[in-house]
PDB file of C-alpha atoms in Angstrom:
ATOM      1  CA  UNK R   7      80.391  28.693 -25.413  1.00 46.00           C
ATOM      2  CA  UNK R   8      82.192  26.795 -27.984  1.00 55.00           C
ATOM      3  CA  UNK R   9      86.183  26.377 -27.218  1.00 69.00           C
ATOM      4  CA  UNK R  10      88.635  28.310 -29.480  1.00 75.00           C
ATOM      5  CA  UNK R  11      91.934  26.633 -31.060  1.00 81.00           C
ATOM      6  CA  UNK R  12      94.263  29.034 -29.345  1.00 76.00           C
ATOM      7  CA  UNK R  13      96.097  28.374 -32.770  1.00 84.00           C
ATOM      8  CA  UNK R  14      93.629  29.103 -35.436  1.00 91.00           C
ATOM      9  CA  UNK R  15      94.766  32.375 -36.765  1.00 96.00           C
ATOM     10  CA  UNK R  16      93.835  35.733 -35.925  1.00 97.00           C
ATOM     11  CA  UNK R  17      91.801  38.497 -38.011  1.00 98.00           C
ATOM     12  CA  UNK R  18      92.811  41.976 -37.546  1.00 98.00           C
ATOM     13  CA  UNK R  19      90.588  44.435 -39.383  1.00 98.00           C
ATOM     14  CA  UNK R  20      91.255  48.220 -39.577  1.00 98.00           C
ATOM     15  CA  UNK R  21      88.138  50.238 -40.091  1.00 98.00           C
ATOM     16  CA  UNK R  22      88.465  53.047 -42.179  1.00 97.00           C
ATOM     17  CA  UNK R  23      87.418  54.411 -46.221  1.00 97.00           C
ATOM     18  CA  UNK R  24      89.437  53.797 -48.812  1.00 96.00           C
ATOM     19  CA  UNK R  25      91.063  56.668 -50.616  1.00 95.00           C
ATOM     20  CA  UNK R  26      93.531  59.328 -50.326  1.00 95.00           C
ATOM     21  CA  UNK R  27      91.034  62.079 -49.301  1.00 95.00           C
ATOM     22  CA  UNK R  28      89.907  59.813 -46.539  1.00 97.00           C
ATOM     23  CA  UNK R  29      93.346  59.110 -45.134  1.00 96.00           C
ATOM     24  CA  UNK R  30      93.757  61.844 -42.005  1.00 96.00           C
ATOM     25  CA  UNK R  31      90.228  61.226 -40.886  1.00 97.00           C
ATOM     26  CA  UNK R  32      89.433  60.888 -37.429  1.00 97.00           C
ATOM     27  CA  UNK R  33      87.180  57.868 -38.820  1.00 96.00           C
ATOM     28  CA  UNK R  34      90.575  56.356 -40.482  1.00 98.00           C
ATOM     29  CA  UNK R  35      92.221  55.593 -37.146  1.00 98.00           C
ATOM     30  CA  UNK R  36      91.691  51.863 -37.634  1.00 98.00           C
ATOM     31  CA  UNK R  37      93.897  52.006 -41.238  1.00 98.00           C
ATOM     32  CA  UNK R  38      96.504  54.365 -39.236  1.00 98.00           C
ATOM     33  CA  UNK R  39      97.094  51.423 -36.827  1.00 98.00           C
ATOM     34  CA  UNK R  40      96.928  48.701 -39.292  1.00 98.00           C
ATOM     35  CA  UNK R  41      99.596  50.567 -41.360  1.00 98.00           C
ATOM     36  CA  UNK R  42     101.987  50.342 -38.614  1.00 98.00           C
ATOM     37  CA  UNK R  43     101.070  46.654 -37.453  1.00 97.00           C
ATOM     38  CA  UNK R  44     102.077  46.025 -41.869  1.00 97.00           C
ATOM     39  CA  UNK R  45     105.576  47.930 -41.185  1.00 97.00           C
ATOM     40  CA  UNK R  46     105.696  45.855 -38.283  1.00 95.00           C
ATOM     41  CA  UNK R  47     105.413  42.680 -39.699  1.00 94.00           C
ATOM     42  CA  UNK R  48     107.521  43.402 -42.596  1.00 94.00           C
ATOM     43  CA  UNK R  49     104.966  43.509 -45.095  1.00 94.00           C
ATOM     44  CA  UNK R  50     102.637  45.524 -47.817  1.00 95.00           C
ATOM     45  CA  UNK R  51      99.025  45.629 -48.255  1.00 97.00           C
ATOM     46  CA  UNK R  52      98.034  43.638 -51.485  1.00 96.00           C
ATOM     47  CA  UNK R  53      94.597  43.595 -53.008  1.00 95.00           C
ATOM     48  CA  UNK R  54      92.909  40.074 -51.496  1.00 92.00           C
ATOM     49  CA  UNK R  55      91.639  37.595 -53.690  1.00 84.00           C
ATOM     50  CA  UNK R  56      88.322  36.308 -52.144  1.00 83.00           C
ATOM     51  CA  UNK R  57      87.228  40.089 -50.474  1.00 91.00           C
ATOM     52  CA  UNK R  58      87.137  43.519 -51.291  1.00 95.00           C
ATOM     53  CA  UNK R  59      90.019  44.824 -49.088  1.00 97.00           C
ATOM     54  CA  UNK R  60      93.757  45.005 -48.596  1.00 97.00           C
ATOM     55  CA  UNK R  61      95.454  42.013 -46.785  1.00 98.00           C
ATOM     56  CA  UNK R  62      98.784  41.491 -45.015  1.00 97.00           C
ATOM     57  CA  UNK R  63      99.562  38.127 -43.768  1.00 96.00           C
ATOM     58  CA  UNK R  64     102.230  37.439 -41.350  1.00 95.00           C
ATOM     59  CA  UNK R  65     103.020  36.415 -37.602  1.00 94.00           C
ATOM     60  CA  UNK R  66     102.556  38.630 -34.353  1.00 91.00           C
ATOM     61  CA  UNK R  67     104.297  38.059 -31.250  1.00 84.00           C
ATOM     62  CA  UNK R  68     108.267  36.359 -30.526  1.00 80.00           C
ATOM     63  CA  UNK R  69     109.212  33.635 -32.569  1.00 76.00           C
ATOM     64  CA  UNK R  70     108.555  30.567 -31.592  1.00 77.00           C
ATOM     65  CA  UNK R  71     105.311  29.147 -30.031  1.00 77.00           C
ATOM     66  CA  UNK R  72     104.627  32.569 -28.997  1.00 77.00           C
ATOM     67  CA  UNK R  73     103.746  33.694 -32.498  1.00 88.00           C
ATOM     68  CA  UNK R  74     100.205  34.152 -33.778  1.00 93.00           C
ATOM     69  CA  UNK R  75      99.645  33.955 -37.659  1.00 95.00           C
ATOM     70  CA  UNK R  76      97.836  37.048 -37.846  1.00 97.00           C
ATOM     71  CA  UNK R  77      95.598  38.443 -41.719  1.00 97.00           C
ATOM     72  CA  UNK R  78      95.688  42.268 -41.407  1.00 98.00           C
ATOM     73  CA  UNK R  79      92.949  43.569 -43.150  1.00 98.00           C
ATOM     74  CA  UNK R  80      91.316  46.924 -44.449  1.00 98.00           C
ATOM     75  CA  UNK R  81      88.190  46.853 -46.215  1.00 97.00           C
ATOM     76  CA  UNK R  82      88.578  48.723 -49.619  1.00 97.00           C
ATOM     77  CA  UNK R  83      84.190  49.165 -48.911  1.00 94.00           C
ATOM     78  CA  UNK R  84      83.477  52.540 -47.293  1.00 92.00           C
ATOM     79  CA  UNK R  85      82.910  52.074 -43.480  1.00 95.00           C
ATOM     80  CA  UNK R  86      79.604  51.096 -43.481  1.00 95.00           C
ATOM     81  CA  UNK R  87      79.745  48.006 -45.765  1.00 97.00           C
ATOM     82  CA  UNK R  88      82.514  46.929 -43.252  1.00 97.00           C
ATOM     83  CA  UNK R  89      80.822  43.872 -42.926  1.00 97.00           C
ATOM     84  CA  UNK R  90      81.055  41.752 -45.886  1.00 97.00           C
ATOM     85  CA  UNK R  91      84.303  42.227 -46.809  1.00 97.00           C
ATOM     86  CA  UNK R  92      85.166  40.592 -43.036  1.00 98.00           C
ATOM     87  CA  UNK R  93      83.141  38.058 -43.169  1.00 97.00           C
ATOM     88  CA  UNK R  94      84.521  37.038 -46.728  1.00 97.00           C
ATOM     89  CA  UNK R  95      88.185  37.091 -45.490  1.00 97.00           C
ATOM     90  CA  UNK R  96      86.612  35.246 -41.804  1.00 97.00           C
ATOM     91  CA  UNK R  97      86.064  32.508 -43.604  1.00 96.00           C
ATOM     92  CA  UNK R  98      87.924  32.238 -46.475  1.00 96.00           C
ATOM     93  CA  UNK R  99      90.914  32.253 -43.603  1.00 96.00           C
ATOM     94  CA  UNK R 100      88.452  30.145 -41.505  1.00 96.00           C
ATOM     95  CA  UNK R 101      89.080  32.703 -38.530  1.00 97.00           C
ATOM     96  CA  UNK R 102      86.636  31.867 -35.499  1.00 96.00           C
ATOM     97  CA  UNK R 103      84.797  34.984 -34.960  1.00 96.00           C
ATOM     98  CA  UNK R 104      86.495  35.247 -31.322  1.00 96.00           C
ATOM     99  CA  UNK R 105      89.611  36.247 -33.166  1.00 97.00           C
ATOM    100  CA  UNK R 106      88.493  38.623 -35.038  1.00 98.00           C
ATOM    101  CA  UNK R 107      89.824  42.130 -34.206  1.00 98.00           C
ATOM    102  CA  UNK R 108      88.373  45.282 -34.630  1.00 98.00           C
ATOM    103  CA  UNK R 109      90.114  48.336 -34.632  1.00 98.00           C
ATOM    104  CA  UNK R 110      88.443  51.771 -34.852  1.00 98.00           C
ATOM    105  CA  UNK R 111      87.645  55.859 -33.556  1.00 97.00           C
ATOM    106  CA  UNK R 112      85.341  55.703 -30.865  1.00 96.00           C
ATOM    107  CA  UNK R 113      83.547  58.975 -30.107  1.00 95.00           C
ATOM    108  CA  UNK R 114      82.467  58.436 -26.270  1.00 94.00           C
ATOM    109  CA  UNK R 115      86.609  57.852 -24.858  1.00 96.00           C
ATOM    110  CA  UNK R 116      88.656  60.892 -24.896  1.00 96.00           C
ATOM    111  CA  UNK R 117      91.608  61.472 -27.586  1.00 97.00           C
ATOM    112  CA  UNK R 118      94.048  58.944 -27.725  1.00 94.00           C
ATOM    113  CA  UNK R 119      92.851  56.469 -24.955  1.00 97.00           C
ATOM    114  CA  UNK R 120      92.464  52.815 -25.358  1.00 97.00           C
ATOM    115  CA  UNK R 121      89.797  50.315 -24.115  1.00 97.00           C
ATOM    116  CA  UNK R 122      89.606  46.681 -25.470  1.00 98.00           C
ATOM    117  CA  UNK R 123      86.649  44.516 -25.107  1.00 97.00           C
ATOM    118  CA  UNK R 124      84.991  41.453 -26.242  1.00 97.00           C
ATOM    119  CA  UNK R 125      81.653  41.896 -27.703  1.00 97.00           C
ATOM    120  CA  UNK R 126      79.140  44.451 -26.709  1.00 94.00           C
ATOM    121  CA  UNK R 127      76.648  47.205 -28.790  1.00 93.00           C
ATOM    122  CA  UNK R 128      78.314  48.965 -31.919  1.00 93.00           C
ATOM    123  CA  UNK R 129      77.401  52.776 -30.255  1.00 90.00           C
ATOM    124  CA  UNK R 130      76.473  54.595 -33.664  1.00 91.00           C
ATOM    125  CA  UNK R 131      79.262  53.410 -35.480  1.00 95.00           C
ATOM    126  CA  UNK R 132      78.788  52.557 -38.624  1.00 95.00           C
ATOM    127  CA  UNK R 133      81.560  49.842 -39.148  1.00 96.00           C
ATOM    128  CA  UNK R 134      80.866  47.572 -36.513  1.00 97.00           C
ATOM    129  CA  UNK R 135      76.960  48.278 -37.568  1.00 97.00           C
ATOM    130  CA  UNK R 136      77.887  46.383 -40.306  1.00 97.00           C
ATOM    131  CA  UNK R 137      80.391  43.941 -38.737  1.00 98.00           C
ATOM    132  CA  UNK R 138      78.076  43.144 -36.310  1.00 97.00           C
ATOM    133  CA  UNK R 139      75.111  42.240 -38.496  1.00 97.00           C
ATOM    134  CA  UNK R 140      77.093  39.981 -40.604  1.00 97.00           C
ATOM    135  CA  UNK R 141      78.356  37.958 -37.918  1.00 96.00           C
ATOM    136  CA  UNK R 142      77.422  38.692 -34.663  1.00 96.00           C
ATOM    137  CA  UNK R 143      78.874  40.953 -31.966  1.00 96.00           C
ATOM    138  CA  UNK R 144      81.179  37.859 -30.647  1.00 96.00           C
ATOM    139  CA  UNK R 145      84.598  39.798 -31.784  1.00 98.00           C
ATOM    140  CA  UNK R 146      87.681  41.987 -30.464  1.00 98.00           C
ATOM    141  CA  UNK R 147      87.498  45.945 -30.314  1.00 98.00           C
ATOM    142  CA  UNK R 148      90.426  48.286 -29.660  1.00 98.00           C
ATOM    143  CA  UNK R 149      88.323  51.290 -29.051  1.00 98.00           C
ATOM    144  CA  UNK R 150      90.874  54.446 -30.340  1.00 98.00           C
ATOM    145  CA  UNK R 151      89.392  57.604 -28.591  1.00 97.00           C
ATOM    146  CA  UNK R 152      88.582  60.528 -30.736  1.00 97.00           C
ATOM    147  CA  UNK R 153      86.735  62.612 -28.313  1.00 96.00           C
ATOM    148  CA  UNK R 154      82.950  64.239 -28.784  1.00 94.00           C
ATOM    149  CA  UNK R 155      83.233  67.033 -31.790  1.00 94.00           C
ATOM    150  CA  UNK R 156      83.085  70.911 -30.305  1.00 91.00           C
ATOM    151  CA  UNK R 157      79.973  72.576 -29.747  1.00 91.00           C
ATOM    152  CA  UNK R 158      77.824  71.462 -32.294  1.00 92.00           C
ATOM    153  CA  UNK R 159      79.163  70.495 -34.900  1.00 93.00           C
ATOM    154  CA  UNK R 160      77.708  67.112 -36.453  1.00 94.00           C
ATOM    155  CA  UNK R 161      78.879  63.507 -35.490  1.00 93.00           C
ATOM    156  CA  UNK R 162      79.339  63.135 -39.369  1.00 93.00           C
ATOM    157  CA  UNK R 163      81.363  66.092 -40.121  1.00 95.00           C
ATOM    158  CA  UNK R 164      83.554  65.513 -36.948  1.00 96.00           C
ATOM    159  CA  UNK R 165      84.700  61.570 -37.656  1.00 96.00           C
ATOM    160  CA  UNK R 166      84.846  62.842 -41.366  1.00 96.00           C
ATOM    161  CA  UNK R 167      87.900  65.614 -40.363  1.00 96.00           C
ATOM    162  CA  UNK R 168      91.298  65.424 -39.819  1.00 97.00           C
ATOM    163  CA  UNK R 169      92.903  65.620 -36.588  1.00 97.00           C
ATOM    164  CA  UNK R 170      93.929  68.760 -35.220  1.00 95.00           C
ATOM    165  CA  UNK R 171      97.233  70.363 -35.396  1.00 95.00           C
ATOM    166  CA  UNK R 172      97.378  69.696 -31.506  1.00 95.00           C
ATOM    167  CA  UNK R 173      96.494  66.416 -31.653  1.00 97.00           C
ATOM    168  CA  UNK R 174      97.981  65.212 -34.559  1.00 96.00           C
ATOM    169  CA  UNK R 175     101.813  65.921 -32.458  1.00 97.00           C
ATOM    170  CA  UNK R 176     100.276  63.261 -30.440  1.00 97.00           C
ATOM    171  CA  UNK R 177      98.950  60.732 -32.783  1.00 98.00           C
ATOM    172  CA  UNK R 178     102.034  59.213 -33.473  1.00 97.00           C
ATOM    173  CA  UNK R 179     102.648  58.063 -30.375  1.00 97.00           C
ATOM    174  CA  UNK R 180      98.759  57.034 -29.750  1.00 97.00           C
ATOM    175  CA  UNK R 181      98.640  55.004 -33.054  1.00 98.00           C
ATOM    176  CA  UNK R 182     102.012  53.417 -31.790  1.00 98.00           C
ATOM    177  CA  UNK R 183     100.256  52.283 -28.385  1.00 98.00           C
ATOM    178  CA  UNK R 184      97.256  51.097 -30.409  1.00 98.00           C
ATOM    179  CA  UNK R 185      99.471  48.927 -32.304  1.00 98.00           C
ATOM    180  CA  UNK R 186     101.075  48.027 -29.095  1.00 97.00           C
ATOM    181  CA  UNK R 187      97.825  47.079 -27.731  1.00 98.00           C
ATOM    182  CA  UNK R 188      96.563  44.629 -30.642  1.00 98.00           C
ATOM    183  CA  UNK R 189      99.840  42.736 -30.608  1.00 96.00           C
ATOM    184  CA  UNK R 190      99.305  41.858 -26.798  1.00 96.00           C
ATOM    185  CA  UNK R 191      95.759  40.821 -27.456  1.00 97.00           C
ATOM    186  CA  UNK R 192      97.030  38.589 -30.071  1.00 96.00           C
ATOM    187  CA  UNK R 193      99.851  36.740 -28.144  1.00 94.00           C
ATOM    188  CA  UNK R 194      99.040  37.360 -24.288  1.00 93.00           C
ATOM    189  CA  UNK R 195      94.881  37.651 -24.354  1.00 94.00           C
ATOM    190  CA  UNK R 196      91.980  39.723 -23.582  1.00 96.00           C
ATOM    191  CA  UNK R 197      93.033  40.437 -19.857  1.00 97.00           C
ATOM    192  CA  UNK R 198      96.316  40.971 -19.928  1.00 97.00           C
ATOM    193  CA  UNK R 199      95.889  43.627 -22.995  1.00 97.00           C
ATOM    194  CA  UNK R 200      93.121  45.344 -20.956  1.00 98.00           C
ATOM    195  CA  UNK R 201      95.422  45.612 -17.612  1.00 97.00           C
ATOM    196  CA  UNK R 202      98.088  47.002 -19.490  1.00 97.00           C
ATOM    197  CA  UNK R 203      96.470  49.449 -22.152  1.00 97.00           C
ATOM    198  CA  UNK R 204      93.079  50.473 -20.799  1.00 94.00           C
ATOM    199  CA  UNK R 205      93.199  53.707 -19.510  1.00 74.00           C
TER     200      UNK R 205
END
């Protein structure tokens, strides 16, 4: 396993599709929490030169050493074109894959519970389908729960909804611990994030 520069920067992608119909989705988690890692930073989402997606650059973490320069990122392709757009801004940024993030809805975890991981399958979703066969499965997830959709209603149509009345008076506060949870990945590491955020 090759050794990362614990300062190269980081990559953190938002999954999600582009457009204002889009924006309440269940699938559009990933954007919700890179929004509020942008406010965070102080900054806006500007078309990127070298990819199709929005980019925020800035540091995560307290100043100092501490900080990680950090490229917030939302593909502008439709979830499952995910992929190229990443890969563009991976190495235009020359990110190592290890520090790529990504975060998106994940049907099999319950509403509003976290798990991060390193690696692993992409479990029907379409975004890291794509992620992963553009580079490899050798990147960050913060898995945002969504729950299984009610009786049988399709996968689709589920992801492709808004979030209930109910749980949208929670979502705030979930998309707020998501954030959370991405900026102690970044500065503290893979363990540490889990211990504290995995639920």
């Amino acid at each position: 396993m090759t050794t990362v520069d614990a300062n190269a920067p980081w990559l953190v992608v938002g999954l999600g599709n582009p457009g204002p119909g889009y924006a309440g989705n269940r699938h559009n988690v990933g954007f919700m929490v890179a929004d509020l890692l942008a406010e965070r930073m102080g900054g806006k989402f500007k078309r990127a030169a070298k990819a199709q997606a929005q980019v925020v650059e800035g540091r995560i973490g307290p100043a100092g050493p501490g900080s990680r320069r950090v490229i917030l990122a939302k593909p502008m392709s439709y979830m499952n074109l995910s992929g190229g757009p990443v890969v563009a801004l991976r190495d235009f940024y020359k990110v190592p894959t290890a520090h790529v993030v990504a975060v998106h809805d994940e049907l099999d975890i319950d509403f509003g519970v976290l798990r991060l991981k390193l690696g692993g399958g992409d479990n029907g979703h379409n975004g890291l389908k794509s992620m992963t066969k553009a580079m490899g499965s050798d990147y960050h997830r913060v898995r945002f729960g969504i729950g299984r959709p009610p009786g049988r209603m399709q996968v689709a149509d589920f992801v492709l909804k808004d979030f209930s009345g109910a749980e949208r008076k929670e979502l705030d506060y979930f998309v707020d611990r998501g954030a959370d949870s991405v900026e102690c990945l970044v500065t503290e590491g893979l363990e540490r994030a889990q211990s504290a955020y995995n639920s």
